[in-house]
mmCIF file of N, CA, C and O and ligand atoms in Angstrom:
data_model
loop_
_atom_site.group_PDB
_atom_site.id
_atom_site.type_symbol
_atom_site.label_atom_id
_atom_site.label_comp_id
_atom_site.label_asym_id
_atom_site.label_seq_id
_atom_site.Cartn_x
_atom_site.Cartn_y
_atom_site.Cartn_z
ATOM 1 N N MET A 1 -28.965 160.955 -32.364
ATOM 2 C CA MET A 1 -29.905 160.544 -33.582
ATOM 3 C C MET A 1 -29.428 160.696 -34.535
ATOM 4 O O MET A 1 -28.593 161.869 -35.026
ATOM 5 N N ASN A 2 -28.972 159.963 -35.655
ATOM 6 C CA ASN A 2 -28.346 160.030 -36.895
ATOM 7 C C ASN A 2 -29.368 160.766 -37.751
ATOM 8 O O ASN A 2 -30.637 160.151 -37.833
ATOM 9 N N ASP A 3 -29.164 161.956 -38.219
ATOM 10 C CA ASP A 3 -29.890 162.448 -39.121
ATOM 11 C C ASP A 3 -29.363 162.576 -40.615
ATOM 12 O O ASP A 3 -29.887 163.546 -41.503
ATOM 13 N N GLU A 4 -28.615 161.640 -41.106
ATOM 14 C CA GLU A 4 -28.081 161.869 -42.499
ATOM 15 C C GLU A 4 -29.112 161.267 -43.452
ATOM 16 O O GLU A 4 -29.275 161.696 -44.707
ATOM 17 N N ASN A 5 -30.684 161.036 -42.999
ATOM 18 C CA ASN A 5 -31.528 160.619 -43.940
ATOM 19 C C ASN A 5 -32.906 161.927 -43.845
ATOM 20 O O ASN A 5 -33.501 161.666 -44.552
ATOM 21 N N ASP A 6 -32.436 162.623 -43.152
ATOM 22 C CA ASP A 6 -33.432 163.753 -42.675
ATOM 23 C C ASP A 6 -34.237 164.500 -44.291
ATOM 24 O O ASP A 6 -35.193 164.936 -44.123
ATOM 25 N N THR A 7 -33.309 164.581 -45.047
ATOM 26 C CA THR A 7 -33.506 165.317 -46.283
ATOM 27 C C THR A 7 -34.385 164.332 -47.388
ATOM 28 O O THR A 7 -34.840 164.970 -48.477
ATOM 29 N N ARG A 8 -34.508 162.949 -47.055
ATOM 30 C CA ARG A 8 -35.320 162.130 -47.937
ATOM 31 C C ARG A 8 -36.755 162.561 -47.793
ATOM 32 O O ARG A 8 -37.167 163.200 -46.924
ATOM 33 N N GLN A 9 -37.399 162.353 -49.021
ATOM 34 C CA GLN A 9 -38.645 162.969 -48.876
ATOM 35 C C GLN A 9 -39.591 161.859 -49.968
ATOM 36 O O GLN A 9 -39.196 161.406 -50.774
ATOM 37 N N ARG A 10 -40.862 161.932 -49.072
ATOM 38 C CA ARG A 10 -41.977 160.809 -49.917
ATOM 39 C C ARG A 10 -43.212 161.455 -49.725
ATOM 40 O O ARG A 10 -43.636 162.438 -48.849
ATOM 41 N N ARG A 11 -44.186 161.077 -50.341
ATOM 42 C CA ARG A 11 -45.504 161.466 -50.006
ATOM 43 C C ARG A 11 -46.109 160.797 -48.870
ATOM 44 O O ARG A 11 -46.000 159.560 -48.760
ATOM 45 N N CYS A 12 -46.489 161.481 -47.807
ATOM 46 C CA CYS A 12 -47.177 160.876 -46.793
ATOM 47 C C CYS A 12 -48.538 160.570 -46.810
ATOM 48 O O CYS A 12 -49.418 161.324 -47.434
ATOM 49 N N PRO A 13 -49.042 159.209 -46.709
ATOM 50 C CA PRO A 13 -50.154 158.667 -46.682
ATOM 51 C C PRO A 13 -51.334 158.901 -45.869
ATOM 52 O O PRO A 13 -52.552 159.285 -45.856
ATOM 53 N N ARG A 14 -50.772 159.657 -44.677
ATOM 54 C CA ARG A 14 -51.688 160.046 -43.818
ATOM 55 C C ARG A 14 -51.756 161.674 -43.949
ATOM 56 O O ARG A 14 -52.930 162.222 -43.651
ATOM 57 N N LEU A 15 -51.133 162.399 -44.360
ATOM 58 C CA LEU A 15 -51.007 163.668 -44.535
ATOM 59 C C LEU A 15 -51.693 164.249 -46.163
ATOM 60 O O LEU A 15 -52.198 165.124 -46.401
ATOM 61 N N GLY A 16 -50.953 163.329 -46.804
ATOM 62 C CA GLY A 16 -51.369 163.780 -48.228
ATOM 63 C C GLY A 16 -50.571 164.486 -49.063
ATOM 64 O O GLY A 16 -51.154 164.658 -50.331
ATOM 65 N N GLY A 17 -49.618 164.729 -48.578
ATOM 66 C CA GLY A 17 -48.467 165.675 -49.141
ATOM 67 C C GLY A 17 -47.067 165.240 -48.983
ATOM 68 O O GLY A 17 -47.002 164.053 -48.321
ATOM 69 N N PRO A 18 -46.067 165.903 -49.381
ATOM 70 C CA PRO A 18 -44.341 165.454 -49.455
ATOM 71 C C PRO A 18 -44.132 165.665 -48.024
ATOM 72 O O PRO A 18 -44.576 166.781 -47.304
ATOM 73 N N VAL A 19 -43.513 164.895 -46.930
ATOM 74 C CA VAL A 19 -42.888 165.127 -46.055
ATOM 75 C C VAL A 19 -41.381 164.803 -46.059
ATOM 76 O O VAL A 19 -41.056 163.666 -46.834
ATOM 77 N N PHE A 20 -40.595 165.213 -45.222
ATOM 78 C CA PHE A 20 -39.303 164.877 -44.883
ATOM 79 C C PHE A 20 -39.015 163.615 -43.845
ATOM 80 O O PHE A 20 -39.946 163.540 -43.128
ATOM 81 N N PHE A 21 -37.823 162.858 -43.966
ATOM 82 C CA PHE A 21 -37.981 161.937 -43.179
ATOM 83 C C PHE A 21 -37.696 162.326 -41.904
ATOM 84 O O PHE A 21 -38.313 161.735 -40.685
ATOM 85 N N GLU A 22 -37.295 163.581 -41.465
ATOM 86 C CA GLU A 22 -36.999 164.281 -40.319
ATOM 87 C C GLU A 22 -38.424 164.267 -39.554
ATOM 88 O O GLU A 22 -38.670 163.978 -38.515
ATOM 89 N N TYR A 23 -39.575 164.603 -40.350
ATOM 90 C CA TYR A 23 -40.727 164.590 -39.801
ATOM 91 C C TYR A 23 -41.417 163.457 -39.566
ATOM 92 O O TYR A 23 -41.784 163.151 -38.111
ATOM 93 N N CYS A 24 -41.210 161.964 -40.104
ATOM 94 C CA CYS A 24 -41.342 160.880 -39.744
ATOM 95 C C CYS A 24 -40.771 160.369 -38.701
ATOM 96 O O CYS A 24 -41.406 159.510 -37.900
ATOM 97 N N ARG A 25 -39.563 160.601 -38.011
ATOM 98 C CA ARG A 25 -39.237 160.045 -37.235
ATOM 99 C C ARG A 25 -39.273 160.684 -36.111
ATOM 100 O O ARG A 25 -38.704 160.523 -34.780
ATOM 101 N N THR A 26 -39.654 162.062 -35.879
ATOM 102 C CA THR A 26 -40.112 162.978 -34.884
ATOM 103 C C THR A 26 -41.898 163.225 -34.581
ATOM 104 O O THR A 26 -41.816 163.946 -34.070
ATOM 105 N N SER A 27 -42.642 162.690 -35.421
ATOM 106 C CA SER A 27 -44.267 163.281 -35.789
ATOM 107 C C SER A 27 -44.631 162.814 -34.580
ATOM 108 O O SER A 27 -45.741 163.557 -34.342
ATOM 109 N N GLU A 28 -44.441 161.734 -33.614
ATOM 110 C CA GLU A 28 -45.588 161.204 -32.505
ATOM 111 C C GLU A 28 -45.069 162.187 -31.191
ATOM 112 O O GLU A 28 -44.381 163.112 -31.440
ATOM 113 N N GLU A 29 -45.878 161.720 -30.403
ATOM 114 C CA GLU A 29 -45.710 162.258 -28.991
ATOM 115 C C GLU A 29 -44.706 162.222 -28.476
ATOM 116 O O GLU A 29 -43.805 160.968 -28.634
ATOM 117 N N ASN A 30 -43.703 162.956 -28.017
ATOM 118 C CA ASN A 30 -42.490 163.150 -27.282
ATOM 119 C C ASN A 30 -41.448 162.845 -28.490
ATOM 120 O O ASN A 30 -40.251 162.116 -28.209
ATOM 121 N N ARG A 31 -41.910 163.338 -29.467
ATOM 122 C CA ARG A 31 -40.936 163.383 -30.712
ATOM 123 C C ARG A 31 -40.367 161.945 -31.005
ATOM 124 O O ARG A 31 -39.065 161.901 -31.465
ATOM 125 N N GLY A 32 -41.083 160.943 -30.759
ATOM 126 C CA GLY A 32 -41.201 159.748 -31.339
ATOM 127 C C GLY A 32 -41.224 159.547 -32.938
ATOM 128 O O GLY A 32 -41.803 160.308 -33.622
ATOM 129 N N PRO A 33 -40.960 158.032 -33.382
ATOM 130 C CA PRO A 33 -41.308 158.141 -35.017
ATOM 131 C C PRO A 33 -42.862 157.731 -35.146
ATOM 132 O O PRO A 33 -43.607 157.276 -34.243
ATOM 133 N N CYS A 34 -43.077 158.110 -36.268
ATOM 134 C CA CYS A 34 -44.736 157.628 -36.847
ATOM 135 C C CYS A 34 -44.480 156.034 -36.758
ATOM 136 O O CYS A 34 -43.683 155.501 -37.058
ATOM 137 N N PHE A 35 -45.980 155.653 -36.669
ATOM 138 C CA PHE A 35 -46.138 154.125 -36.297
ATOM 139 C C PHE A 35 -45.871 153.424 -37.639
ATOM 140 O O PHE A 35 -45.841 152.301 -37.855
ATOM 141 N N LYS A 36 -45.799 154.305 -38.827
ATOM 142 C CA LYS A 36 -45.995 153.942 -40.087
ATOM 143 C C LYS A 36 -44.486 153.863 -40.716
ATOM 144 O O LYS A 36 -44.501 153.778 -41.986
ATOM 145 N N ILE A 37 -43.532 154.013 -40.120
ATOM 146 C CA ILE A 37 -42.089 154.555 -40.635
ATOM 147 C C ILE A 37 -41.780 153.348 -41.485
ATOM 148 O O ILE A 37 -40.959 153.529 -42.378
ATOM 149 N N VAL A 38 -41.971 151.979 -40.716
ATOM 150 C CA VAL A 38 -41.152 151.164 -41.170
ATOM 151 C C VAL A 38 -42.126 150.600 -42.878
ATOM 152 O O VAL A 38 -41.350 150.612 -43.975
ATOM 153 N N ASP A 39 -43.250 150.929 -42.718
ATOM 154 C CA ASP A 39 -44.075 150.491 -43.921
ATOM 155 C C ASP A 39 -43.831 151.675 -44.959
ATOM 156 O O ASP A 39 -43.811 151.426 -45.956
ATOM 157 N N CYS A 40 -43.222 152.589 -44.635
ATOM 158 C CA CYS A 40 -43.325 154.024 -45.760
ATOM 159 C C CYS A 40 -41.810 153.954 -46.321
ATOM 160 O O CYS A 40 -41.767 154.344 -47.242
ATOM 161 N N TRP A 41 -40.961 153.534 -45.326
ATOM 162 C CA TRP A 41 -39.285 153.620 -45.975
ATOM 163 C C TRP A 41 -38.778 152.653 -46.219
ATOM 164 O O TRP A 41 -37.661 152.603 -46.688
ATOM 165 N N TRP A 42 -39.376 151.292 -46.027
ATOM 166 C CA TRP A 42 -38.273 150.408 -46.328
ATOM 167 C C TRP A 42 -37.804 150.080 -47.654
ATOM 168 O O TRP A 42 -36.638 149.596 -47.905
ATOM 169 N N GLU A 43 -38.847 150.464 -48.813
ATOM 170 C CA GLU A 43 -38.149 150.471 -50.155
ATOM 171 C C GLU A 43 -37.249 151.413 -50.404
ATOM 172 O O GLU A 43 -36.657 151.120 -51.337
ATOM 173 N N THR A 44 -36.983 152.382 -49.447
ATOM 174 C CA THR A 44 -36.076 153.435 -49.821
ATOM 175 C C THR A 44 -34.527 153.342 -49.318
ATOM 176 O O THR A 44 -33.637 153.554 -49.826
ATOM 177 N N PHE A 45 -34.655 152.794 -48.121
ATOM 178 C CA PHE A 45 -33.139 152.551 -47.447
ATOM 179 C C PHE A 45 -33.200 151.779 -46.340
ATOM 180 O O PHE A 45 -34.490 151.081 -45.980
ATOM 181 N N ASP A 46 -32.494 151.115 -45.594
ATOM 182 C CA ASP A 46 -32.433 150.113 -44.560
ATOM 183 C C ASP A 46 -33.114 150.792 -43.235
ATOM 184 O O ASP A 46 -32.495 151.129 -42.238
ATOM 185 N N ILE A 47 -34.542 150.950 -43.247
ATOM 186 C CA ILE A 47 -34.879 151.702 -42.138
ATOM 187 C C ILE A 47 -35.128 150.705 -40.867
ATOM 188 O O ILE A 47 -34.974 151.149 -39.685
ATOM 189 N N MET A 48 -34.813 149.287 -40.977
ATOM 190 C CA MET A 48 -34.925 148.311 -40.118
ATOM 191 C C MET A 48 -33.593 148.761 -39.117
ATOM 192 O O MET A 48 -33.173 149.027 -37.849
ATOM 193 N N ALA A 49 -32.351 148.930 -39.904
ATOM 194 C CA ALA A 49 -31.127 149.216 -39.131
ATOM 195 C C ALA A 49 -31.041 150.412 -38.729
ATOM 196 O O ALA A 49 -30.670 150.798 -37.573
ATOM 197 N N TYR A 50 -31.670 151.563 -39.445
ATOM 198 C CA TYR A 50 -31.766 153.009 -38.886
ATOM 199 C C TYR A 50 -32.611 152.821 -37.177
ATOM 200 O O TYR A 50 -32.438 153.745 -36.643
ATOM 201 N N ILE A 51 -33.698 152.305 -37.270
ATOM 202 C CA ILE A 51 -34.611 152.345 -36.245
ATOM 203 C C ILE A 51 -33.433 151.456 -34.917
ATOM 204 O O ILE A 51 -33.586 151.978 -33.935
ATOM 205 N N SER A 52 -33.003 150.288 -35.496
ATOM 206 C CA SER A 52 -32.487 149.633 -34.277
ATOM 207 C C SER A 52 -31.282 150.530 -33.934
ATOM 208 O O SER A 52 -30.773 150.307 -32.620
ATOM 209 N N GLY A 53 -30.714 151.263 -34.764
ATOM 210 C CA GLY A 53 -29.325 151.971 -34.189
ATOM 211 C C GLY A 53 -29.820 153.339 -33.517
ATOM 212 O O GLY A 53 -28.923 153.983 -32.986
ATOM 213 N N ASN A 54 -31.245 153.982 -33.637
ATOM 214 C CA ASN A 54 -31.540 155.041 -33.183
ATOM 215 C C ASN A 54 -32.453 155.165 -31.877
ATOM 216 O O ASN A 54 -32.975 156.131 -31.383
ATOM 217 N N PHE A 55 -33.243 153.986 -31.866
ATOM 218 C CA PHE A 55 -34.291 153.921 -31.000
ATOM 219 C C PHE A 55 -34.276 152.829 -29.792
ATOM 220 O O PHE A 55 -33.645 151.903 -29.942
ATOM 221 N N SER A 56 -35.224 153.124 -28.782
ATOM 222 C CA SER A 56 -35.115 152.239 -27.560
ATOM 223 C C SER A 56 -35.788 150.710 -28.062
ATOM 224 O O SER A 56 -36.269 150.523 -29.193
ATOM 225 N N GLU A 57 -35.280 149.738 -27.277
ATOM 226 C CA GLU A 57 -35.703 148.368 -27.785
ATOM 227 C C GLU A 57 -37.062 148.287 -27.893
ATOM 228 O O GLU A 57 -37.999 147.735 -28.762
ATOM 229 N N GLU A 58 -37.903 149.201 -27.014
ATOM 230 C CA GLU A 58 -39.304 148.981 -26.802
ATOM 231 C C GLU A 58 -39.936 149.582 -28.130
ATOM 232 O O GLU A 58 -40.728 149.130 -28.604
ATOM 233 N N ILE A 59 -39.549 150.726 -28.497
ATOM 234 C CA ILE A 59 -39.964 151.523 -29.630
ATOM 235 C C ILE A 59 -39.481 150.480 -31.016
ATOM 236 O O ILE A 59 -40.529 150.345 -31.739
ATOM 237 N N CYS A 60 -38.555 149.624 -31.111
ATOM 238 C CA CYS A 60 -38.530 148.742 -31.992
ATOM 239 C C CYS A 60 -39.037 147.960 -32.228
ATOM 240 O O CYS A 60 -39.726 147.405 -33.397
ATOM 241 N N ARG A 61 -39.531 147.357 -30.755
ATOM 242 C CA ARG A 61 -40.446 146.151 -31.005
ATOM 243 C C ARG A 61 -41.900 146.870 -31.486
ATOM 244 O O ARG A 61 -42.673 146.120 -32.093
ATOM 245 N N LYS A 62 -42.472 147.796 -30.680
ATOM 246 C CA LYS A 62 -43.780 148.336 -31.318
ATOM 247 C C LYS A 62 -43.936 148.903 -32.921
ATOM 248 O O LYS A 62 -44.632 148.386 -33.331
ATOM 249 N N LEU A 63 -42.793 149.247 -33.264
ATOM 250 C CA LEU A 63 -42.814 149.681 -34.618
ATOM 251 C C LEU A 63 -42.833 148.399 -35.659
ATOM 252 O O LEU A 63 -43.589 148.360 -36.470
ATOM 253 N N CYS A 64 -42.269 147.414 -35.320
ATOM 254 C CA CYS A 64 -42.168 145.864 -35.926
ATOM 255 C C CYS A 64 -43.490 145.238 -36.047
ATOM 256 O O CYS A 64 -44.058 144.455 -36.845
ATOM 257 N N GLN A 65 -44.108 145.221 -34.685
ATOM 258 C CA GLN A 65 -45.615 144.929 -34.746
ATOM 259 C C GLN A 65 -46.537 145.617 -35.241
ATOM 260 O O GLN A 65 -47.587 145.105 -35.816
ATOM 261 N N ALA A 66 -46.189 146.967 -35.703
ATOM 262 C CA ALA A 66 -47.420 147.966 -36.472
ATOM 263 C C ALA A 66 -47.281 147.425 -37.703
ATOM 264 O O ALA A 66 -48.152 147.873 -38.722
ATOM 265 N N ARG A 67 -46.125 146.667 -38.378
ATOM 266 C CA ARG A 67 -45.923 146.623 -39.650
ATOM 267 C C ARG A 67 -47.238 145.793 -40.094
ATOM 268 O O ARG A 67 -47.262 144.462 -39.698
ATOM 269 N N PRO A 68 -47.600 146.238 -41.288
ATOM 270 C CA PRO A 68 -48.893 145.446 -41.883
ATOM 271 C C PRO A 68 -48.232 144.149 -42.307
ATOM 272 O O PRO A 68 -47.211 144.049 -42.883
ATOM 273 N N LYS A 69 -49.235 143.139 -42.407
ATOM 274 C CA LYS A 69 -48.709 141.742 -43.108
ATOM 275 C C LYS A 69 -49.031 142.210 -44.559
ATOM 276 O O LYS A 69 -49.397 142.846 -45.344
ATOM 277 N N PRO A 70 -47.690 141.378 -45.339
ATOM 278 C CA PRO A 70 -47.757 141.596 -46.866
ATOM 279 C C PRO A 70 -49.422 141.261 -47.686
ATOM 280 O O PRO A 70 -49.771 140.208 -46.779
ATOM 281 N N LYS A 71 -49.612 141.746 -48.267
ATOM 282 C CA LYS A 71 -50.889 141.490 -49.081
ATOM 283 C C LYS A 71 -51.067 140.056 -49.380
ATOM 284 O O LYS A 71 -51.994 139.481 -49.169
ATOM 285 N N VAL A 72 -50.130 139.454 -49.816
ATOM 286 C CA VAL A 72 -49.701 138.222 -50.249
ATOM 287 C C VAL A 72 -50.071 137.398 -49.192
ATOM 288 O O VAL A 72 -51.191 136.466 -48.972
ATOM 289 N N ASN A 73 -49.821 137.742 -48.077
ATOM 290 C CA ASN A 73 -50.018 136.566 -46.951
ATOM 291 C C ASN A 73 -51.419 136.622 -46.264
ATOM 292 O O ASN A 73 -52.025 135.616 -46.151
ATOM 293 N N HIS A 74 -51.973 137.959 -46.597
ATOM 294 C CA HIS A 74 -53.706 138.274 -45.863
ATOM 295 C C HIS A 74 -54.378 137.412 -47.054
ATOM 296 O O HIS A 74 -55.408 136.935 -46.590
ATOM 297 N N LEU A 75 -54.179 137.258 -48.326
ATOM 298 C CA LEU A 75 -54.530 136.669 -49.498
ATOM 299 C C LEU A 75 -54.569 135.218 -48.996
ATOM 300 O O LEU A 75 -55.622 134.758 -49.256
ATOM 301 N N LEU A 76 -53.767 134.899 -48.775
ATOM 302 C CA LEU A 76 -53.332 133.323 -48.518
ATOM 303 C C LEU A 76 -54.227 132.967 -47.033
ATOM 304 O O LEU A 76 -54.914 131.998 -47.230
ATOM 305 N N GLU A 77 -54.648 133.833 -46.345
ATOM 306 C CA GLU A 77 -55.077 133.427 -45.054
ATOM 307 C C GLU A 77 -56.745 133.334 -45.306
ATOM 308 O O GLU A 77 -57.532 132.663 -44.876
ATOM 309 N N LEU A 78 -57.159 134.517 -46.359
ATOM 310 C CA LEU A 78 -58.353 134.334 -46.597
ATOM 311 C C LEU A 78 -58.509 133.082 -47.584
ATOM 312 O O LEU A 78 -59.886 132.706 -47.423
ATOM 313 N N ILE A 79 -57.820 132.458 -48.435
ATOM 314 C CA ILE A 79 -58.143 131.398 -49.244
ATOM 315 C C ILE A 79 -58.223 130.383 -48.292
ATOM 316 O O ILE A 79 -59.042 129.207 -48.335
ATOM 317 N N GLU A 80 -57.388 129.919 -47.142
ATOM 318 C CA GLU A 80 -57.379 128.803 -46.362
ATOM 319 C C GLU A 80 -59.061 129.100 -45.338
ATOM 320 O O GLU A 80 -59.275 127.978 -45.300
ATOM 321 N N ALA A 81 -59.379 130.420 -45.014
ATOM 322 C CA ALA A 81 -60.449 130.306 -44.713
ATOM 323 C C ALA A 81 -61.544 129.836 -45.293
ATOM 324 O O ALA A 81 -62.632 129.183 -44.630
ATOM 325 N N ALA A 82 -61.635 130.375 -46.637
ATOM 326 C CA ALA A 82 -62.791 130.061 -47.445
ATOM 327 C C ALA A 82 -62.597 128.560 -47.811
ATOM 328 O O ALA A 82 -63.738 127.492 -47.550
ATOM 329 N N LYS A 83 -61.678 127.854 -47.932
ATOM 330 C CA LYS A 83 -61.045 126.415 -48.072
ATOM 331 C C LYS A 83 -62.038 125.606 -46.602
ATOM 332 O O LYS A 83 -62.824 124.882 -46.955
ATOM 333 N N LYS A 84 -61.565 126.315 -45.647
ATOM 334 C CA LYS A 84 -62.355 125.794 -44.385
ATOM 335 C C LYS A 84 -63.730 125.684 -44.094
ATOM 336 O O LYS A 84 -64.215 124.475 -43.891
ATOM 337 N N ARG A 85 -64.047 126.914 -44.539
ATOM 338 C CA ARG A 85 -65.621 127.413 -44.807
ATOM 339 C C ARG A 85 -66.212 125.889 -45.458
ATOM 340 O O ARG A 85 -67.375 125.343 -45.539
ATOM 341 N N MET A 86 -65.569 125.523 -46.614
ATOM 342 C CA MET A 86 -65.900 124.866 -47.688
ATOM 343 C C MET A 86 -66.271 123.502 -47.203
ATOM 344 O O MET A 86 -67.125 122.391 -47.347
ATOM 345 N N ALA A 87 -64.977 122.968 -46.592
ATOM 346 C CA ALA A 87 -65.021 121.717 -46.080
ATOM 347 C C ALA A 87 -65.984 121.631 -44.889
ATOM 348 O O ALA A 87 -66.313 120.209 -44.801
ATOM 349 N N ASP A 88 -66.195 122.240 -44.178
ATOM 350 C CA ASP A 88 -67.316 122.300 -43.128
ATOM 351 C C ASP A 88 -68.252 122.162 -43.435
ATOM 352 O O ASP A 88 -69.473 121.653 -42.714
ATOM 353 N N LYS A 89 -68.758 122.380 -44.850
ATOM 354 C CA LYS A 89 -70.431 122.327 -45.300
ATOM 355 C C LYS A 89 -70.689 120.793 -45.188
ATOM 356 O O LYS A 89 -69.897 120.088 -45.882
HETATM 357 S S1 LIG B 1 -43.837 157.672 -41.719
HETATM 358 FE FE1 LIG B 1 -45.716 158.535 -41.076
HETATM 359 S S2 LIG B 1 -45.492 160.718 -41.414
HETATM 360 FE FE2 LIG B 1 -43.669 159.466 -42.350
HETATM 361 S S3 LIG B 1 -45.022 159.419 -44.575
HETATM 362 FE FE3 LIG B 1 -45.321 157.765 -43.728
HETATM 363 S S4 LIG B 1 -47.058 158.078 -42.562
HETATM 364 FE FE4 LIG B 1 -46.403 159.954 -43.173
#
């Protein structure tokens, strides 16, 4: 396991206080990564490369699926749904 990012620190939205990356990569059952690790760290360093280089394919797939849609995509979907409702009236 590559630990060169372990001293990076940020505020944890789940705990409400600062955490080190070491906690994020080991906080779940069986010392696996937190499900929000991509969402929390993508702006800081290449978290996708870190994940693909340090975790199994199954964990990589789960973490990528857990990533929330960007807000703009969600807004566009809401707009499209509203347009469809208007057209159906
Ligand atoms: S990855 Fe998880 S533990 Fe780490 S800061 Fe984000 S929510 Fe907290």
